[in-house]
Amino acid sequence: MPTASVEQTVPGSAPDFDRCYRAVQARDARFDGQFFVTVRTTGIYCRPSCPAQTPRPHNVAFVLTAAAAQQQGYRACRRCAPDAVPGSPLWNVNADMSARAMRLIADGVVEREGVAGLAARLKYSPRHLNRVLTDHLGAGPLALARAHRATNARVLIQCTALPMSDVAFAAGFASIRQFNDTIRAVFGLTPTELRRLRHRRDRSQSDAVSAPGSVTLRLPFRAPYRWTWMRWFLSAHAATGVETVIDDADAPLGWRFRRVIALPHGPAIADIEPHDDHVGVVLSHLDMRDLGAAVNRVRRLLDLDADITAAEEVLAADPTLRPLIEGAPGLRVPGSLDPAETIIRTMLGQQVSLAAARHQIDRLVDALGRPLHDSGSTDGDVPKAFPTAAAIAADGRAVLRGPGRRIDAVIGVAEALAECRVEPHAGVDASDLRAQLIELPGIGPWTAAIVTMRVTGDPDVLLTNDLIVARAAADLGVDLRDTHHWAPWRSYATMHLWRHRLAGSGEAV
């Protein structure tokens, strides 16, 4: 059986034809989102698991992005909805400019800041960025962003009752004409015809139209997924008012997760319900311009785009780790919804217990969090967004308790974040972010490593300075100085070592 990772002779080049074609013949859903199939005889592009008859080899080609297929004149297959797939793990595994650009494009940076803003975040000129993306991915930043807008538009068309003019501008299009032309080019249908399809079975979304002011989504991922581990992590680190794990006997897995998400145009609430083969998400109080960013950030929080099979094949090759992998398949690396929040919360967790850290975080949220007064809460608990770096810099000293040196460090980092002297985001190179963080007073190697792992999605961070990881390694007789054979999946090895130690203490993980 093929592994679930696509080999490339050169980073960013077209995938190996024979390997991709075997995946298409097997209709292997693990490859959905890792590459797309263009079919010359029909003029469409598909996901590898498309249920249609497998085309002959001489009629197909393989591209890394939907935008590349669209640039070549192909339209999306209506049967398999190739835009409704997990994202490519290449954007986290690779650290090159193309991969980092794709993370930011998925977050809607081009719609908000233009190509110049995207280039500035990556610290390259727009001309060089366009050349590299075109060479590596078959499409420039505008075409890649156009594909992103088309997916957002399809979701809004099929999952809301918004007027088409509102859909167009919420999805990021500059005009109604641009919106209409793009939908026809990508899907081969007018927007109105695309909306009529919502009553048919749609593998990516709920069959029902969302309530006014909200969007109901169905987010795919590559199985397996160890939900007990993610539930433990979310519950153990939940900040009162910002997030909560809810026991729900009617939910498929017995629980849900509710979280306030800070977004570019204002906070929203995400109600997340895990399933065995997808994640149900209801986004409410959402400025529709933030749909793409909200979906992208939820996916990153839950690590839904991981190539988990490839990671576990490499780690299970080590006899010491094999029992851990076989005993808990599908462990994910929790990501970050907001880099500044992740940094502050991680700093408050340095050298203190989890309970002590949550106490400090709860104090910050209670005093400085922004309440969502129109949230519709009926139980007296008004949801709050985590306080901004600027709010913590201005008033955090009066709220935080503990050693003065630690408070000074947190306030100093909040000031640096508020003044943009350090700019953590999903598109920054992992080594650059780690170096920026280490330069800030009060941030040591442990904090820098875990923030880098969660913010950038780097799959190859080993938390050698973590006490739990060190104790787990000692239990197993693992030398953390000799783990090169785990690369590039050492972040997942870290999660398995964490879980091993926590499970030994009786935690349900």
mmCIF file with all atom_site columns, N, CA and C in Angstrom, residues 5-54:
data_model
loop_
_atom_site.group_PDB
_atom_site.id
_atom_site.type_symbol
_atom_site.label_atom_id
_atom_site.label_alt_id
_atom_site.label_comp_id
_atom_site.label_asym_id
_atom_site.label_entity_id
_atom_site.label_seq_id
_atom_site.pdbx_PDB_ins_code
_atom_site.Cartn_x
_atom_site.Cartn_y
_atom_site.Cartn_z
_atom_site.occupancy
_atom_site.B_iso_or_equiv
_atom_site.pdbx_formal_charge
_atom_site.auth_seq_id
_atom_site.auth_comp_id
_atom_site.auth_asym_id
_atom_site.auth_atom_id
_atom_site.pdbx_PDB_model_num
ATOM 1   N N  . SER A 1 5  ? 2.036   10.142 1.819   1.00 0.00 ? 5  SER A N  1
ATOM 2   C CA . SER A 1 5  ? 2.777   11.349 1.498   1.00 0.00 ? 5  SER A CA 1
ATOM 3   C C  . SER A 1 5  ? 3.228   11.283 0.052   1.00 0.00 ? 5  SER A C  1
ATOM 4   N N  . VAL A 1 6  ? 3.183   12.419 -0.626  1.00 0.00 ? 6  VAL A N  1
ATOM 5   C CA . VAL A 1 6  ? 3.522   12.488 -2.034  1.00 0.00 ? 6  VAL A CA 1
ATOM 6   C C  . VAL A 1 6  ? 4.993   12.832 -2.173  1.00 0.00 ? 6  VAL A C  1
ATOM 7   N N  . GLU A 1 7  ? 5.744   11.988 -2.842  1.00 0.00 ? 7  GLU A N  1
ATOM 8   C CA . GLU A 1 7  ? 7.154   12.239 -3.029  1.00 0.00 ? 7  GLU A CA 1
ATOM 9   C C  . GLU A 1 7  ? 7.357   13.261 -4.132  1.00 0.00 ? 7  GLU A C  1
ATOM 10  N N  . GLN A 1 8  ? 8.402   14.061 -4.005  1.00 0.00 ? 8  GLN A N  1
ATOM 11  C CA . GLN A 1 8  ? 8.745   15.040 -5.011  1.00 0.00 ? 8  GLN A CA 1
ATOM 12  C C  . GLN A 1 8  ? 10.247  14.979 -5.234  1.00 0.00 ? 8  GLN A C  1
ATOM 13  N N  . THR A 1 9  ? 10.660  15.084 -6.482  1.00 0.00 ? 9  THR A N  1
ATOM 14  C CA . THR A 1 9  ? 12.082  15.083 -6.758  1.00 0.00 ? 9  THR A CA 1
ATOM 15  C C  . THR A 1 9  ? 12.717  16.399 -6.336  1.00 0.00 ? 9  THR A C  1
ATOM 16  N N  . VAL A 1 10 ? 11.989  17.477 -6.505  1.00 0.00 ? 10 VAL A N  1
ATOM 17  C CA . VAL A 1 10 ? 12.443  18.799 -6.100  1.00 0.00 ? 10 VAL A CA 1
ATOM 18  C C  . VAL A 1 10 ? 11.298  19.429 -5.314  1.00 0.00 ? 10 VAL A C  1
ATOM 19  N N  . PRO A 1 11 ? 11.587  20.101 -4.174  1.00 0.00 ? 11 PRO A N  1
ATOM 20  C CA . PRO A 1 11 ? 10.493  20.714 -3.412  1.00 0.00 ? 11 PRO A CA 1
ATOM 21  C C  . PRO A 1 11 ? 9.628   21.607 -4.291  1.00 0.00 ? 11 PRO A C  1
ATOM 22  N N  . GLY A 1 12 ? 8.329   21.362 -4.271  1.00 0.00 ? 12 GLY A N  1
ATOM 23  C CA . GLY A 1 12 ? 7.398   22.186 -5.013  1.00 0.00 ? 12 GLY A CA 1
ATOM 24  C C  . GLY A 1 12 ? 7.141   21.728 -6.427  1.00 0.00 ? 12 GLY A C  1
ATOM 25  N N  . SER A 1 13 ? 7.885   20.746 -6.947  1.00 0.00 ? 13 SER A N  1
ATOM 26  C CA . SER A 1 13 ? 7.670   20.283 -8.318  1.00 0.00 ? 13 SER A CA 1
ATOM 27  C C  . SER A 1 13 ? 6.461   19.355 -8.371  1.00 0.00 ? 13 SER A C  1
ATOM 28  N N  . ALA A 1 14 ? 6.063   18.971 -9.593  1.00 0.00 ? 14 ALA A N  1
ATOM 29  C CA . ALA A 1 14 ? 4.905   18.094 -9.758  1.00 0.00 ? 14 ALA A CA 1
ATOM 30  C C  . ALA A 1 14 ? 5.161   16.748 -9.098  1.00 0.00 ? 14 ALA A C  1
ATOM 31  N N  . PRO A 1 15 ? 4.145   16.143 -8.473  1.00 0.00 ? 15 PRO A N  1
ATOM 32  C CA . PRO A 1 15 ? 4.333   14.851 -7.808  1.00 0.00 ? 15 PRO A CA 1
ATOM 33  C C  . PRO A 1 15 ? 4.717   13.756 -8.797  1.00 0.00 ? 15 PRO A C  1
ATOM 34  N N  . ASP A 1 16 ? 5.249   12.680 -8.300  1.00 0.00 ? 16 ASP A N  1
ATOM 35  C CA . ASP A 1 16 ? 5.616   11.517 -9.096  1.00 0.00 ? 16 ASP A CA 1
ATOM 36  C C  . ASP A 1 16 ? 4.366   10.939 -9.762  1.00 0.00 ? 16 ASP A C  1
ATOM 37  N N  . PHE A 1 17 ? 4.392   10.826 -11.091 1.00 0.00 ? 17 PHE A N  1
ATOM 38  C CA . PHE A 1 17 ? 3.195   10.449 -11.835 1.00 0.00 ? 17 PHE A CA 1
ATOM 39  C C  . PHE A 1 17 ? 2.698   9.060  -11.445 1.00 0.00 ? 17 PHE A C  1
ATOM 40  N N  . ASP A 1 18 ? 3.594   8.061  -11.456 1.00 0.00 ? 18 ASP A N  1
ATOM 41  C CA . ASP A 1 18 ? 3.150   6.682  -11.210 1.00 0.00 ? 18 ASP A CA 1
ATOM 42  C C  . ASP A 1 18 ? 2.532   6.537  -9.831  1.00 0.00 ? 18 ASP A C  1
ATOM 43  N N  . ARG A 1 19 ? 3.128   7.162  -8.849  1.00 0.00 ? 19 ARG A N  1
ATOM 44  C CA . ARG A 1 19 ? 2.614   7.044  -7.483  1.00 0.00 ? 19 ARG A CA 1
ATOM 45  C C  . ARG A 1 19 ? 1.247   7.713  -7.369  1.00 0.00 ? 19 ARG A C  1
ATOM 46  N N  . CYS A 1 20 ? 1.114   8.874  -7.983  1.00 0.00 ? 20 CYS A N  1
ATOM 47  C CA . CYS A 1 20 ? -0.177  9.566  -7.947  1.00 0.00 ? 20 CYS A CA 1
ATOM 48  C C  . CYS A 1 20 ? -1.246  8.766  -8.680  1.00 0.00 ? 20 CYS A C  1
ATOM 49  N N  . TYR A 1 21 ? -0.877  8.203  -9.812  1.00 0.00 ? 21 TYR A N  1
ATOM 50  C CA . TYR A 1 21 ? -1.877  7.453  -10.572 1.00 0.00 ? 21 TYR A CA 1
ATOM 51  C C  . TYR A 1 21 ? -2.349  6.219  -9.803  1.00 0.00 ? 21 TYR A C  1
ATOM 52  N N  . ARG A 1 22 ? -1.438  5.564  -9.082  1.00 0.00 ? 22 ARG A N  1
ATOM 53  C CA . ARG A 1 22 ? -1.859  4.428  -8.257  1.00 0.00 ? 22 ARG A CA 1
ATOM 54  C C  . ARG A 1 22 ? -2.852  4.872  -7.188  1.00 0.00 ? 22 ARG A C  1
ATOM 55  N N  . ALA A 1 23 ? -2.630  6.049  -6.624  1.00 0.00 ? 23 ALA A N  1
ATOM 56  C CA . ALA A 1 23 ? -3.565  6.571  -5.618  1.00 0.00 ? 23 ALA A CA 1
ATOM 57  C C  . ALA A 1 23 ? -4.940  6.823  -6.236  1.00 0.00 ? 23 ALA A C  1
ATOM 58  N N  . VAL A 1 24 ? -4.954  7.330  -7.473  1.00 0.00 ? 24 VAL A N  1
ATOM 59  C CA . VAL A 1 24 ? -6.220  7.580  -8.162  1.00 0.00 ? 24 VAL A CA 1
ATOM 60  C C  . VAL A 1 24 ? -6.916  6.258  -8.469  1.00 0.00 ? 24 VAL A C  1
ATOM 61  N N  . GLN A 1 25 ? -6.165  5.263  -8.933  1.00 0.00 ? 25 GLN A N  1
ATOM 62  C CA . GLN A 1 25 ? -6.775  3.952  -9.211  1.00 0.00 ? 25 GLN A CA 1
ATOM 63  C C  . GLN A 1 25 ? -7.416  3.352  -7.959  1.00 0.00 ? 25 GLN A C  1
ATOM 64  N N  . ALA A 1 26 ? -6.770  3.578  -6.797  1.00 0.00 ? 26 ALA A N  1
ATOM 65  C CA . ALA A 1 26 ? -7.288  3.042  -5.536  1.00 0.00 ? 26 ALA A CA 1
ATOM 66  C C  . ALA A 1 26 ? -8.339  3.945  -4.911  1.00 0.00 ? 26 ALA A C  1
ATOM 67  N N  . ARG A 1 27 ? -8.574  5.115  -5.512  1.00 0.00 ? 27 ARG A N  1
ATOM 68  C CA . ARG A 1 27 ? -9.484  6.117  -4.938  1.00 0.00 ? 27 ARG A CA 1
ATOM 69  C C  . ARG A 1 27 ? -9.135  6.359  -3.461  1.00 0.00 ? 27 ARG A C  1
ATOM 70  N N  . ASP A 1 28 ? -7.872  6.555  -3.214  1.00 0.00 ? 28 ASP A N  1
ATOM 71  C CA . ASP A 1 28 ? -7.345  6.670  -1.851  1.00 0.00 ? 28 ASP A CA 1
ATOM 72  C C  . ASP A 1 28 ? -7.598  8.072  -1.306  1.00 0.00 ? 28 ASP A C  1
ATOM 73  N N  . ALA A 1 29 ? -8.539  8.184  -0.387  1.00 0.00 ? 29 ALA A N  1
ATOM 74  C CA . ALA A 1 29 ? -8.924  9.495  0.148   1.00 0.00 ? 29 ALA A CA 1
ATOM 75  C C  . ALA A 1 29 ? -7.821  10.144 0.973   1.00 0.00 ? 29 ALA A C  1
ATOM 76  N N  . ARG A 1 30 ? -6.816  9.368  1.390   1.00 0.00 ? 30 ARG A N  1
ATOM 77  C CA . ARG A 1 30 ? -5.729  9.966  2.160   1.00 0.00 ? 30 ARG A CA 1
ATOM 78  C C  . ARG A 1 30 ? -4.958  10.994 1.351   1.00 0.00 ? 30 ARG A C  1
ATOM 79  N N  . PHE A 1 31 ? -5.046  10.912 0.016   1.00 0.00 ? 31 PHE A N  1
ATOM 80  C CA . PHE A 1 31 ? -4.316  11.833 -0.835  1.00 0.00 ? 31 PHE A CA 1
ATOM 81  C C  . PHE A 1 31 ? -5.132  13.061 -1.219  1.00 0.00 ? 31 PHE A C  1
ATOM 82  N N  . ASP A 1 32 ? -6.419  13.092 -0.845  1.00 0.00 ? 32 ASP A N  1
ATOM 83  C CA . ASP A 1 32 ? -7.247  14.257 -1.168  1.00 0.00 ? 32 ASP A CA 1
ATOM 84  C C  . ASP A 1 32 ? -6.626  15.516 -0.585  1.00 0.00 ? 32 ASP A C  1
ATOM 85  N N  . GLY A 1 33 ? -6.440  16.520 -1.413  1.00 0.00 ? 33 GLY A N  1
ATOM 86  C CA . GLY A 1 33 ? -5.834  17.769 -0.974  1.00 0.00 ? 33 GLY A CA 1
ATOM 87  C C  . GLY A 1 33 ? -4.330  17.812 -1.148  1.00 0.00 ? 33 GLY A C  1
ATOM 88  N N  . GLN A 1 34 ? -3.687  16.641 -1.288  1.00 0.00 ? 34 GLN A N  1
ATOM 89  C CA . GLN A 1 34 ? -2.241  16.627 -1.483  1.00 0.00 ? 34 GLN A CA 1
ATOM 90  C C  . GLN A 1 34 ? -1.879  16.903 -2.938  1.00 0.00 ? 34 GLN A C  1
ATOM 91  N N  . PHE A 1 35 ? -2.770  16.516 -3.844  1.00 0.00 ? 35 PHE A N  1
ATOM 92  C CA . PHE A 1 35 ? -2.612  16.889 -5.247  1.00 0.00 ? 35 PHE A CA 1
ATOM 93  C C  . PHE A 1 35 ? -3.985  16.800 -5.904  1.00 0.00 ? 35 PHE A C  1
ATOM 94  N N  . PHE A 1 36 ? -4.079  17.314 -7.129  1.00 0.00 ? 36 PHE A N  1
ATOM 95  C CA . PHE A 1 36 ? -5.340  17.309 -7.866  1.00 0.00 ? 36 PHE A CA 1
ATOM 96  C C  . PHE A 1 36 ? -5.096  16.675 -9.230  1.00 0.00 ? 36 PHE A C  1
ATOM 97  N N  . VAL A 1 37 ? -6.144  16.050 -9.773  1.00 0.00 ? 37 VAL A N  1
ATOM 98  C CA . VAL A 1 37 ? -6.066  15.324 -11.036 1.00 0.00 ? 37 VAL A CA 1
ATOM 99  C C  . VAL A 1 37 ? -6.752  16.151 -12.114 1.00 0.00 ? 37 VAL A C  1
ATOM 100 N N  . THR A 1 38 ? -6.039  16.505 -13.167 1.00 0.00 ? 38 THR A N  1
ATOM 101 C CA . THR A 1 38 ? -6.655  17.194 -14.299 1.00 0.00 ? 38 THR A CA 1
ATOM 102 C C  . THR A 1 38 ? -6.889  16.172 -15.409 1.00 0.00 ? 38 THR A C  1
ATOM 103 N N  . VAL A 1 39 ? -8.078  16.215 -16.001 1.00 0.00 ? 39 VAL A N  1
ATOM 104 C CA . VAL A 1 39 ? -8.479  15.235 -17.014 1.00 0.00 ? 39 VAL A CA 1
ATOM 105 C C  . VAL A 1 39 ? -8.694  15.977 -18.332 1.00 0.00 ? 39 VAL A C  1
ATOM 106 N N  . ARG A 1 40 ? -7.827  15.726 -19.293 1.00 0.00 ? 40 ARG A N  1
ATOM 107 C CA . ARG A 1 40 ? -7.861  16.471 -20.556 1.00 0.00 ? 40 ARG A CA 1
ATOM 108 C C  . ARG A 1 40 ? -9.141  16.244 -21.336 1.00 0.00 ? 40 ARG A C  1
ATOM 109 N N  . THR A 1 41 ? -9.661  15.020 -21.327 1.00 0.00 ? 41 THR A N  1
ATOM 110 C CA . THR A 1 41 ? -10.828 14.697 -22.163 1.00 0.00 ? 41 THR A CA 1
ATOM 111 C C  . THR A 1 41 ? -12.114 15.329 -21.665 1.00 0.00 ? 41 THR A C  1
ATOM 112 N N  . THR A 1 42 ? -12.194 15.631 -20.377 1.00 0.00 ? 42 THR A N  1
ATOM 113 C CA . THR A 1 42 ? -13.426 16.217 -19.829 1.00 0.00 ? 42 THR A CA 1
ATOM 114 C C  . THR A 1 42 ? -13.277 17.688 -19.465 1.00 0.00 ? 42 THR A C  1
ATOM 115 N N  . GLY A 1 43 ? -12.027 18.165 -19.316 1.00 0.00 ? 43 GLY A N  1
ATOM 116 C CA . GLY A 1 43 ? -11.800 19.557 -18.931 1.00 0.00 ? 43 GLY A CA 1
ATOM 117 C C  . GLY A 1 43 ? -12.102 19.831 -17.468 1.00 0.00 ? 43 GLY A C  1
ATOM 118 N N  . ILE A 1 44 ? -12.073 18.788 -16.637 1.00 0.00 ? 44 ILE A N  1
ATOM 119 C CA . ILE A 1 44 ? -12.349 18.989 -15.214 1.00 0.00 ? 44 ILE A CA 1
ATOM 120 C C  . ILE A 1 44 ? -11.133 18.580 -14.393 1.00 0.00 ? 44 ILE A C  1
ATOM 121 N N  . TYR A 1 45 ? -11.120 19.018 -13.133 1.00 0.00 ? 45 TYR A N  1
ATOM 122 C CA . TYR A 1 45 ? -10.116 18.517 -12.192 1.00 0.00 ? 45 TYR A CA 1
ATOM 123 C C  . TYR A 1 45 ? -10.836 17.926 -10.991 1.00 0.00 ? 45 TYR A C  1
ATOM 124 N N  . CYS A 1 46 ? -10.221 16.899 -10.408 1.00 0.00 ? 46 CYS A N  1
ATOM 125 C CA . CYS A 1 46 ? -10.864 16.108 -9.366  1.00 0.00 ? 46 CYS A CA 1
ATOM 126 C C  . CYS A 1 46 ? -9.928  15.898 -8.188  1.00 0.00 ? 46 CYS A C  1
ATOM 127 N N  . ARG A 1 47 ? -10.498 15.419 -7.092  1.00 0.00 ? 47 ARG A N  1
ATOM 128 C CA . ARG A 1 47 ? -9.698  14.882 -5.990  1.00 0.00 ? 47 ARG A CA 1
ATOM 129 C C  . ARG A 1 47 ? -9.302  13.446 -6.347  1.00 0.00 ? 47 ARG A C  1
ATOM 130 N N  . PRO A 1 48 ? -8.221  12.917 -5.767  1.00 0.00 ? 48 PRO A N  1
ATOM 131 C CA . PRO A 1 48 ? -7.814  11.549 -6.101  1.00 0.00 ? 48 PRO A CA 1
ATOM 132 C C  . PRO A 1 48 ? -8.880  10.491 -5.828  1.00 0.00 ? 48 PRO A C  1
ATOM 133 N N  . SER A 1 49 ? -9.747  10.714 -4.847  1.00 0.00 ? 49 SER A N  1
ATOM 134 C CA . SER A 1 49 ? -10.743 9.702  -4.494  1.00 0.00 ? 49 SER A CA 1
ATOM 135 C C  . SER A 1 49 ? -12.053 9.856  -5.258  1.00 0.00 ? 49 SER A C  1
ATOM 136 N N  . CYS A 1 50 ? -12.065 10.660 -6.307  1.00 0.00 ? 50 CYS A N  1
ATOM 137 C CA . CYS A 1 50 ? -13.298 10.861 -7.079  1.00 0.00 ? 50 CYS A CA 1
ATOM 138 C C  . CYS A 1 50 ? -13.898 9.510  -7.481  1.00 0.00 ? 50 CYS A C  1
ATOM 139 N N  . PRO A 1 51 ? -15.210 9.320  -7.267  1.00 0.00 ? 51 PRO A N  1
ATOM 140 C CA . PRO A 1 51 ? -15.830 8.020  -7.575  1.00 0.00 ? 51 PRO A CA 1
ATOM 141 C C  . PRO A 1 51 ? -16.054 7.773  -9.061  1.00 0.00 ? 51 PRO A C  1
ATOM 142 N N  . ALA A 1 52 ? -15.782 8.762  -9.914  1.00 0.00 ? 52 ALA A N  1
ATOM 143 C CA . ALA A 1 52 ? -15.987 8.572  -11.345 1.00 0.00 ? 52 ALA A CA 1
ATOM 144 C C  . ALA A 1 52 ? -15.012 7.528  -11.893 1.00 0.00 ? 52 ALA A C  1
ATOM 145 N N  . GLN A 1 53 ? -15.292 7.046  -13.088 1.00 0.00 ? 53 GLN A N  1
ATOM 146 C CA . GLN A 1 53 ? -14.424 6.059  -13.725 1.00 0.00 ? 53 GLN A CA 1
ATOM 147 C C  . GLN A 1 53 ? -13.008 6.611  -13.839 1.00 0.00 ? 53 GLN A C  1
ATOM 148 N N  . THR A 1 54 ? -12.019 5.807  -13.518 1.00 0.00 ? 54 THR A N  1
ATOM 149 C CA . THR A 1 54 ? -10.626 6.240  -13.555 1.00 0.00 ? 54 THR A CA 1
ATOM 150 C C  . THR A 1 54 ? -10.213 6.516  -14.992 1.00 0.00 ? 54 THR A C  1
#
